[in-house]
Each structure stands twice: as C-alpha cells, then as structure tokens.
Coordinates of C-alpha atoms and ligand atoms in Angstrom, one line a residue:
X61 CA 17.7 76.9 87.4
X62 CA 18.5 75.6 83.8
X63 CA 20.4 77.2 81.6
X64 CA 17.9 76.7 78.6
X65 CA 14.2 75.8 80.3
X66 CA 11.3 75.0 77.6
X67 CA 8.3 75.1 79.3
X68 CA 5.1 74.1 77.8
X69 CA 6.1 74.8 74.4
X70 CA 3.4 74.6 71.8
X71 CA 2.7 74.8 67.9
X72 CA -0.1 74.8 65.7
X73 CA 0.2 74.7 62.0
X74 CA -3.1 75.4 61.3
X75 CA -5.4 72.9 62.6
X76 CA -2.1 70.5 63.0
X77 CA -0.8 70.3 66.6
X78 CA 2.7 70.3 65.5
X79 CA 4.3 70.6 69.8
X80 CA 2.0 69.7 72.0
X81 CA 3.0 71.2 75.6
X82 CA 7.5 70.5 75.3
X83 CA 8.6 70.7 79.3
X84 CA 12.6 70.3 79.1
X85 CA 15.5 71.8 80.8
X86 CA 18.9 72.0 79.5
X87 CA 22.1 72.6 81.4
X88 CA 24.7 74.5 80.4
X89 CA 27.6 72.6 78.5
X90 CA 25.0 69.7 78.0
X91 CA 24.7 68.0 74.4
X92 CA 21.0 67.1 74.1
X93 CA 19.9 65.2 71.0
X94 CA 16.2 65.3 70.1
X95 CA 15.3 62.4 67.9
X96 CA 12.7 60.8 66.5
X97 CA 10.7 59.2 63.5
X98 CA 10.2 61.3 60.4
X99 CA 7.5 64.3 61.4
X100 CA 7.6 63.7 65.2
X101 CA 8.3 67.7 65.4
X102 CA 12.4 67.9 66.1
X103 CA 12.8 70.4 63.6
X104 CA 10.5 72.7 64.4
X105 CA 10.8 72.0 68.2
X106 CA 14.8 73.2 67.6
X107 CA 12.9 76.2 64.7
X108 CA 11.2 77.1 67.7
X109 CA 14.4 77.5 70.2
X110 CA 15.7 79.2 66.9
X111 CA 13.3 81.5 67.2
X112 CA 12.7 80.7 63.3
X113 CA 9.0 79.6 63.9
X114 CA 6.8 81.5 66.5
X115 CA 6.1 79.6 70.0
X116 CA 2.5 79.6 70.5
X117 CA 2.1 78.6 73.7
X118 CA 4.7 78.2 76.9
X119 CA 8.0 80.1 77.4
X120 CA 11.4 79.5 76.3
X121 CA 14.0 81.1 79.3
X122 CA 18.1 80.9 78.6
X123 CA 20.3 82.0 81.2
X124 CA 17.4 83.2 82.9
X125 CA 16.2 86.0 80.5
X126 CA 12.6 84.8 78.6
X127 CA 13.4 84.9 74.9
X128 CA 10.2 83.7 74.0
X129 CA 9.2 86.3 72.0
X130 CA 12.8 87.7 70.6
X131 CA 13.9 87.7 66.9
X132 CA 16.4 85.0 66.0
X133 CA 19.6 87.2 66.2
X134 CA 18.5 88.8 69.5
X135 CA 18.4 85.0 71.3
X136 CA 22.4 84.6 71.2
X137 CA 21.8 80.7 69.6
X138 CA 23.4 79.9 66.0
X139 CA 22.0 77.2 63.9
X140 CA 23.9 74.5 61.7
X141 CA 21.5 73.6 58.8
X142 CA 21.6 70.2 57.2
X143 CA 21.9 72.2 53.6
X144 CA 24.9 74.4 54.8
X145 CA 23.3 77.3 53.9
X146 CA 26.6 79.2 52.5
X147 CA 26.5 82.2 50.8
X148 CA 28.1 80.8 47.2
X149 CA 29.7 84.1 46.2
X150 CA 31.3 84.4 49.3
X151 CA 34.9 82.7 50.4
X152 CA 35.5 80.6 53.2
X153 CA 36.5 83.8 55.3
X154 CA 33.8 86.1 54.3
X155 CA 30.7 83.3 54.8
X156 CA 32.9 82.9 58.7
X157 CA 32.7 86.2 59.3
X158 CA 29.6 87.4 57.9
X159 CA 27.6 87.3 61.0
X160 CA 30.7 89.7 62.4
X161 CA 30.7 92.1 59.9
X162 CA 26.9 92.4 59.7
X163 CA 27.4 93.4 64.0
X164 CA 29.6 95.7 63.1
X165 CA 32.6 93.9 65.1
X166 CA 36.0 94.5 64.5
X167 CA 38.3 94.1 61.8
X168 CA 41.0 92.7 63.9
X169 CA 38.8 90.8 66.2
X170 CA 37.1 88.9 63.1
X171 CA 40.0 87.8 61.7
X172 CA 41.4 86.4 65.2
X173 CA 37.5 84.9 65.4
X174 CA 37.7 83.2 62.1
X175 CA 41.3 82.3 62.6
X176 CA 40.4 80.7 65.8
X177 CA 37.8 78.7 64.1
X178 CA 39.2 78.0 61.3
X179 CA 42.3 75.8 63.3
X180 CA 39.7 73.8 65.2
X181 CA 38.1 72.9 62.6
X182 CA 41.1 72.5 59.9
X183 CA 40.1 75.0 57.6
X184 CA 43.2 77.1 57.4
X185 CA 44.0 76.3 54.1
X186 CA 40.4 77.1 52.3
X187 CA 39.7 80.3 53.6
X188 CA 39.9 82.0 50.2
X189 CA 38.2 79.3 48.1
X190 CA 34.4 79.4 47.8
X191 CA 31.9 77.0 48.7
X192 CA 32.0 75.2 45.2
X193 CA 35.8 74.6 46.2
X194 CA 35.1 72.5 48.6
X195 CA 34.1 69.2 49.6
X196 CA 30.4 68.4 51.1
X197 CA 32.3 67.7 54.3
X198 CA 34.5 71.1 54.1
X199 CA 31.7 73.3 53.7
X200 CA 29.8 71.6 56.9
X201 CA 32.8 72.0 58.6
X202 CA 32.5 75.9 57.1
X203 CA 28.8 76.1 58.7
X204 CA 30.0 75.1 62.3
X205 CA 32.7 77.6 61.7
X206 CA 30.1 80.0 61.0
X207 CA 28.6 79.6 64.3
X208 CA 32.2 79.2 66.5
X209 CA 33.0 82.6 65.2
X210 CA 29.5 83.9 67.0
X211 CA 30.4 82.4 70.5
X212 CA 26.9 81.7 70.7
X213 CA 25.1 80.4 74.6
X214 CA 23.6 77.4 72.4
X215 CA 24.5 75.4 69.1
X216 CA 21.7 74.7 67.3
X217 CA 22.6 71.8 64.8
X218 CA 19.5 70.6 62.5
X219 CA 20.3 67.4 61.0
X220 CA 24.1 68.2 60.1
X221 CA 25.3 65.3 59.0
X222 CA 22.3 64.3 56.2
X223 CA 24.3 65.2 53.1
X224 CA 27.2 63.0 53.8
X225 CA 28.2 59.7 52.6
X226 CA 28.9 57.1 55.3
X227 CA 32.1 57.3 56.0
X228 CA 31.9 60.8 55.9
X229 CA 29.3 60.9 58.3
X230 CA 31.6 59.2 61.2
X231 CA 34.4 60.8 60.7
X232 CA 32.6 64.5 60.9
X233 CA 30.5 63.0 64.0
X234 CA 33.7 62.3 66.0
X235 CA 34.6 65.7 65.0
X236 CA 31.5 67.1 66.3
X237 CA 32.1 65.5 69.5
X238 CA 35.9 66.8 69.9
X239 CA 34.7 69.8 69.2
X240 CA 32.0 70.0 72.1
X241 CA 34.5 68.1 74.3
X242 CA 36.8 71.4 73.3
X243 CA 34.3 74.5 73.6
X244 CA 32.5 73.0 76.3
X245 CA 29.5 74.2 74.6
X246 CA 25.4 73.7 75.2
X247 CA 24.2 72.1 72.0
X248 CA 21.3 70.6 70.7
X249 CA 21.3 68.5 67.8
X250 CA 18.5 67.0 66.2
X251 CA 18.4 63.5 63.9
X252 CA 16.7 60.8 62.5
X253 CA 19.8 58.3 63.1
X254 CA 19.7 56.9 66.4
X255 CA 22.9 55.4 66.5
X256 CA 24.0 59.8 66.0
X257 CA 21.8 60.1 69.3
X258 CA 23.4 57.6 70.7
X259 CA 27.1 58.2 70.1
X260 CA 26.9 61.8 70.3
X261 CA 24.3 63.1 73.3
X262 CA 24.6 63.2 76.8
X263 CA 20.8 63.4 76.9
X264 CA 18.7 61.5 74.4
X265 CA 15.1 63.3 74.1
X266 CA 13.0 60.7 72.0
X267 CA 9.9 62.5 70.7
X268 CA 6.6 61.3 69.2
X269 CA 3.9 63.1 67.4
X270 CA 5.2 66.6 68.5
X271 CA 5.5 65.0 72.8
X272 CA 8.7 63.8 74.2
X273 CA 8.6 59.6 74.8
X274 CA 11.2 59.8 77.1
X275 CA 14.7 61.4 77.9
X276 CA 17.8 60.2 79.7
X277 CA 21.4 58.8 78.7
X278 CA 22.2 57.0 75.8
X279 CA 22.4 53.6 78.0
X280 CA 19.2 54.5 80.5
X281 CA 17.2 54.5 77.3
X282 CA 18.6 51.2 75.6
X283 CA 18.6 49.3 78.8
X284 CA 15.0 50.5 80.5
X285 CA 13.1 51.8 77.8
X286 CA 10.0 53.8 78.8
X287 CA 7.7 52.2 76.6
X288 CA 8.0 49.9 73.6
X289 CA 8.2 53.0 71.6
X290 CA 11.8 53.7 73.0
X291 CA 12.6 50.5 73.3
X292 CA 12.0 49.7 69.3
X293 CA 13.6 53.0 68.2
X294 CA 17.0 52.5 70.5
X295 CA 19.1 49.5 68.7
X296 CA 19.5 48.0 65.8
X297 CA 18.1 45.6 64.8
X298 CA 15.6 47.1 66.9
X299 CA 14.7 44.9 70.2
X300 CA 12.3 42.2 69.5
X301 CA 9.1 42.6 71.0
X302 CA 6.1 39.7 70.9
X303 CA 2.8 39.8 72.8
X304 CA 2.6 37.6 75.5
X305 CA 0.7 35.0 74.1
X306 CA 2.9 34.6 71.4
X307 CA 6.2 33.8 73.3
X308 CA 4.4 32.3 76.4
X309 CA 7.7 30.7 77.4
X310 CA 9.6 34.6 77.7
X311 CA 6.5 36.0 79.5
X312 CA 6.7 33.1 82.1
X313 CA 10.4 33.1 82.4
X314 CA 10.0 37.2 83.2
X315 CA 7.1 36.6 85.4
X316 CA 4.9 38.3 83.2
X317 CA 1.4 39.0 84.5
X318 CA 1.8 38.8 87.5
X319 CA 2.1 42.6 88.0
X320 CA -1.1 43.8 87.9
X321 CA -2.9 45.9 85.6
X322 CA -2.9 44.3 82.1
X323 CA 0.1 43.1 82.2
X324 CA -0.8 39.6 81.3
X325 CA -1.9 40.6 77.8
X326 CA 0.4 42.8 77.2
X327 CA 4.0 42.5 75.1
X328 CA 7.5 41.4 76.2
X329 CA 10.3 42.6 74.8
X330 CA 14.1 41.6 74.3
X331 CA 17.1 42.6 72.2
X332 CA 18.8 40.7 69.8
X333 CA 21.8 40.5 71.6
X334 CA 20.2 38.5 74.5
X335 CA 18.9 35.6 72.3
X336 CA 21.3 32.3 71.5
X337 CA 20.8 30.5 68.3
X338 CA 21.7 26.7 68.9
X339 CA 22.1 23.6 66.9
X340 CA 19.2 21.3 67.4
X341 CA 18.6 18.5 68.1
X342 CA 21.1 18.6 70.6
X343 CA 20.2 21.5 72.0
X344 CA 17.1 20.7 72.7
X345 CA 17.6 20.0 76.0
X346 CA 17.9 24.0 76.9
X347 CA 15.0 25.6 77.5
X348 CA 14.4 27.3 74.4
X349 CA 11.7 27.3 71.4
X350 CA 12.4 25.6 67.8
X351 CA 12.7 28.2 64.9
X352 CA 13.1 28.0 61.4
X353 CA 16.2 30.4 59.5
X354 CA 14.4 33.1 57.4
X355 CA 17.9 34.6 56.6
X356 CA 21.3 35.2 58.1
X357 CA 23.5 38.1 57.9
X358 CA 27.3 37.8 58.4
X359 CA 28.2 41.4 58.8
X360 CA 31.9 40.2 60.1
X361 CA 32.0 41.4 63.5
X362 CA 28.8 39.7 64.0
X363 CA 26.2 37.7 63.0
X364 CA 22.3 38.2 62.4
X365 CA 19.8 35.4 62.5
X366 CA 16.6 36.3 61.3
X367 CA 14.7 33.0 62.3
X368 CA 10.8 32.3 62.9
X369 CA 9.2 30.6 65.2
X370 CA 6.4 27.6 64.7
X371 CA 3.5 30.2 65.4
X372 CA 5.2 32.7 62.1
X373 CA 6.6 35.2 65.0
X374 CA 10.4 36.6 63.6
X375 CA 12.7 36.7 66.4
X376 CA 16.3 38.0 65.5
X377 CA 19.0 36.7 67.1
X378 CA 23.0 38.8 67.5
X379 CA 26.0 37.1 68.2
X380 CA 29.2 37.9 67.8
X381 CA 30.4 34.0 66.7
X382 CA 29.8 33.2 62.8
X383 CA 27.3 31.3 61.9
X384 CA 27.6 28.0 59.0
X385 CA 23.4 28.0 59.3
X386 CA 21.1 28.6 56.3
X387 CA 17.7 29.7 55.0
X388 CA 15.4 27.1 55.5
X389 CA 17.1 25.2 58.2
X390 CA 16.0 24.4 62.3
X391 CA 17.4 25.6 65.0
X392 CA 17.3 26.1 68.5
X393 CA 16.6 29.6 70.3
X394 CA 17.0 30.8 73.9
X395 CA 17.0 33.6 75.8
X396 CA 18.9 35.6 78.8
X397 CA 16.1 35.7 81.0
X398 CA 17.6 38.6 83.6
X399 CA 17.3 40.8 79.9
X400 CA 13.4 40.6 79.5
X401 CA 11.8 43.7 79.0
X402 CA 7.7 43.9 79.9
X403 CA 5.1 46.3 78.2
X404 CA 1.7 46.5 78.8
X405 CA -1.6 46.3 76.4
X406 CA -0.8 50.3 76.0
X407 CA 3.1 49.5 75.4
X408 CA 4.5 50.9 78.5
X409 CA 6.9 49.5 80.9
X410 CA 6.1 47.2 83.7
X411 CA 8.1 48.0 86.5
X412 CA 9.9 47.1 88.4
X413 CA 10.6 44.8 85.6
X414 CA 10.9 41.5 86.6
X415 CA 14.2 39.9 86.7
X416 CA 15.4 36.1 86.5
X417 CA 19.0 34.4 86.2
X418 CA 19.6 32.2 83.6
X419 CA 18.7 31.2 79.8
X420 CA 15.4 30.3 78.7
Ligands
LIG829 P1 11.8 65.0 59.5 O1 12.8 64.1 60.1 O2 11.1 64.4 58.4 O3 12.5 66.4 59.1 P2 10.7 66.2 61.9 O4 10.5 65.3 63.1 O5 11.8 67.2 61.9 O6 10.7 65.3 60.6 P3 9.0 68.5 61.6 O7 9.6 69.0 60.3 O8 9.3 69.2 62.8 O9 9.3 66.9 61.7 O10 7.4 68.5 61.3 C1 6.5 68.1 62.3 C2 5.1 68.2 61.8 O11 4.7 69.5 61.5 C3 4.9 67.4 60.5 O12 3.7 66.8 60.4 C4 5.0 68.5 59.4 O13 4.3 68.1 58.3 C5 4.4 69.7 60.1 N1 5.0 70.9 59.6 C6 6.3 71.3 59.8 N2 6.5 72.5 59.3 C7 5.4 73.0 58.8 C8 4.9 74.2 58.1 N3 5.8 75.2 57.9 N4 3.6 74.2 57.8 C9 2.8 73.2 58.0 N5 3.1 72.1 58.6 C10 4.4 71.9 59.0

C-alpha cells in the first residue's frame, strides 16, 4: 500500500469543479511535484492534502489511517507557503518552535528541535533576529525550519520559491533538494516552473483543469509525452508541434498515418533540440525544408533560431554551436527523424511511436 493514497479526490467551488476525481499514490520518501498552468487546481489539490480546504468527494489515506476528514494539525503534514507566513513579532527561534510550544512539547526537546534545524538549514546565527532581519531567502529557509522542527510524515511546500529573485531561486532549489536527499522525507511540492518540476521531483504529476495529464520521471515525460499537452509544457522552448499537413515531410519521415485512427490528420511534434539549422544553398541537398530567420537568440551556451517556414509555420531550432545568421535571411532546416513525436486530431500520443534513423 502507498504511504499517501488520494483516491478520487474531488472539489467543488460552487458550481466550479475545481478536482475532478485525483487517483494518486505516493510512496514514502518520494518527492512528487504537481505542476501545471495557472488554475489547473495544484494548490488546492495540495489545500486539500493539507486538510485546509474540505475533500468533497474520495478519500485521502497516509500510512494507512483515512485522514480524510481530520483537521489540519491532526493529519501529521506541515505546509511551506510561498508568502512565508512568519509571525513578525516573533524571532527566528520562537516562529521554529511555535508549533512545539503550542503541543505542549518540551523545553529541552525544542531547543535540540530548533537547533537541529537550524544547522541544516544555516540559520544558527539569526535565531534571535525577527523576520524583518532577514533576507527573503532567510526567512524561507525559516518556514522549512518551521516544518523540520514538526518531523512531519509529509512536506507540503506550496509554491516556495515564488518570491525569490533568480539567482535566489537556484541556489534555495539545490538546497531543497540536499535537504530531502538528507531527511529522506515524502514531499510534495507544487509549481508553475517546469524546469522546478523537473530538477527537483522524482515524480512529475502534470495536471489540467483540476485532472492529472500524466505522471512519471522527469525524463519519461520529456522524452514520451502523453499528449501534446505534456509534451508542450515539458521544455523550453517548448517542443514544436505542427499538424500534419503543415510539415508533410516530418509526418512522412515518422510514418505518420499510417497508425490507424486519425492519425493522418493529426499533429507531429519535435523538440528544438532535434532540428539543424544549415546554410543554404549548399545544404540543400539534405533533406530538409527552406525557412526564413524570424530572430536568433545567442544565450552563450546555446543558440535559438526562431525561423519560419514558406507556409508561415515557426519552427525553433537549439543548438549548442553559435550562429553568424540574421533576421530576414534563408536557411536550411532538418530534422532527427528517430526524435518525432505523433499526436492525434485529439492531441494524444500515437504509439508505439514510430521511429526512423537519420535526418530529415
Ligand atoms: P495558480 O498557479 O495560479 O496558483 P493553481 O493551479 O494553483 O493556480 P488553484 O488555486 O488550485 O489553481 O485554483 C483552481 C481553480 O479553482 C481556479 O479556477 C480557481 O479560480 C478556483 N478556486 C481556487 N480557490 C477557490 C476558492 N476559495 N473559491 C472559489 N474558487 C476557487
């Protein structure tokens, strides 16, 4: 059995089917991210494990017991909040220990709590200092501390990196991760940011309009996307996905159509990475379709072609080589064809997707 099972899980907000039917199990230590466009339901799918909004419909079982029905602090989960949440009159120590105190715990075994916290997360030095003290990256270091100290069966963390700047934002990611490498802990962390999802879970949970799209690895999802949902929401730039008819040449090269259904009207799909921009007119000889540059972007480490094709279809292009091309100018793409994906008129995957060597 799971150690955290969500089965059926619904929510209405009024009229608004918020969750419609959630089936997931969770294993113990595992890091799940759910993620997903803005108002797909993450939030209130982790409010609802929070026990912060009610379940309407299905159970919610962890560690075997059903906590469907039990008030937040009687569920043994704590939740990071994106705004902190720290009590402003409070120091560092009393916002760690809070939850302690209010249980009634121990004075000595809070302070060996907080201490233990505080050194994993480097916060010796600013226990006295309040929340104003501190820098926006202290104080979210201070709200994970505030749920280390609990030793709770599941972190909850809502959006937790939000209020950072960039830079900010990595360094407290690799953080999070060390940290769940050291407390071996089940958490679930929800974001818009896929490349947070990606970097951070063990199990991605991509969810749409309040139902999950799909769930796996980080790689399962880039490399065999469920449906072109998944596959446009994993990457970035996100993959680049054409109907058939306007890329005829891809849809032949993947064999296209010739799986049934309605395949043959459907979309292909394939990621930047797997597209070659070439100098024509040499290159012409490749099999390959003539573009014009819209724009390039040399981000240093790599370059993106934005270039569009005779029929006005964008296709961008990733390499890793620089690039001396222009606005304006031709040029020459062509495709790994073993990398094309297939979708159907409905956007889901053809499979078993159809594989060829070679460029085209
Ligand atoms: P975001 O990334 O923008 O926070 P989200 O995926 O977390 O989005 P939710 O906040 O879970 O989305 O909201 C899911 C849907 O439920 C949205 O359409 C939202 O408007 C609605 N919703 C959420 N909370 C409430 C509420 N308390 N009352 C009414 N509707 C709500």
């Amino acid at each position: 059995m799971a150690y955290l099972e969500l089965r059926h899980i619904e929510k209405f907000f009024g009229a608004q089917h918020a969750i419609k039917g959630i089936d997931l199990a969770i294993e113990q230590g595992e890091f799940v991210v759910f993620v997903g466009p803005s108002g797909c339901g993450k939030s209130t799918l982790l409010r609802l494990i929070a026990g912060l909004e009610t379940i309407d419909r299905g159970s919610l079982l962890l560690d075997g017991r059903d906590i469907t029905a039990l008030a937040p602090s009687q569920r043994d989960l704590a939740m990071v909040f994106q705004s902190y949440a720290l009590y402003p009159h409070m120091t560092v120590f009393e916002n760690m220990s809070f939850a302690l105190r209010i249980a009634g715990r121990e004075r000595a075994d809070i302070r060996t709590r907080v201490d233990q916290a505080a050194a994993i997360l480097d916060l010796e030095k600013y226990l006295q200092r309040r929340p104003k003290e501190l820098s926006g990256g202290q104080r979210q270091r201070v709200a994970i501390g505030r749920a280390i100290v609990r030793a709770p069966k599941v972190f909850l963390f809502d959006e937790p990196l939000s209020n950072l700047d960039a830079a900010l934002r990595v360094q407290t990611r690799i953080e999070i991760a060390r940290l769940h490498r050291a407390l071996g802990a089940t958490t679930i962390y929800v974001t818009h940011d896929q490349v947070e999802a990606m970097t951070l879970a063990d199990r991605v949970v991509v969810l749409r309009d309040g139902q999950i799209e799909q769930h796996g690895a980080p790689l399962e999802l880039y490399d065999r996307p469920a449906n072109r949902f998944v596959a446009q929401f994993t990457g970035t730039p996100s993959m680049n996905v054409v109907p058939v008819t306007a890329l005829a040449l891809l849809a032949e090269a993947g064999g296209h159509g010739g799986h049934g259904g309605d395949g043959g009207d459907g979309f292909v799909g394939i990621r930047p990475e797997h597209v070659f921009v070439h100098a024509p007119p040499a290159a012409t000889a490749l099999p390959g379709v003539a573009a014009t540059v819209d724009l390039v972007e040399s981000l240093g480490v790599e370059t993106l072609v934005y270039a569009r094709l005779d029929n006005d279809v964008q296709i961008v292009a990733r390499g890793s080589d620089r690039s001396s091309l222009r606005a304006g100018e031709r040029t020459w793409l062509s495709f790994d064809a073993s990398a094309i994906h297939h979708f159907d008129r409905a956007g889901r995957r053809i499979t078993p997707a159809p594989t060829l060597q070679g460029a085209y």
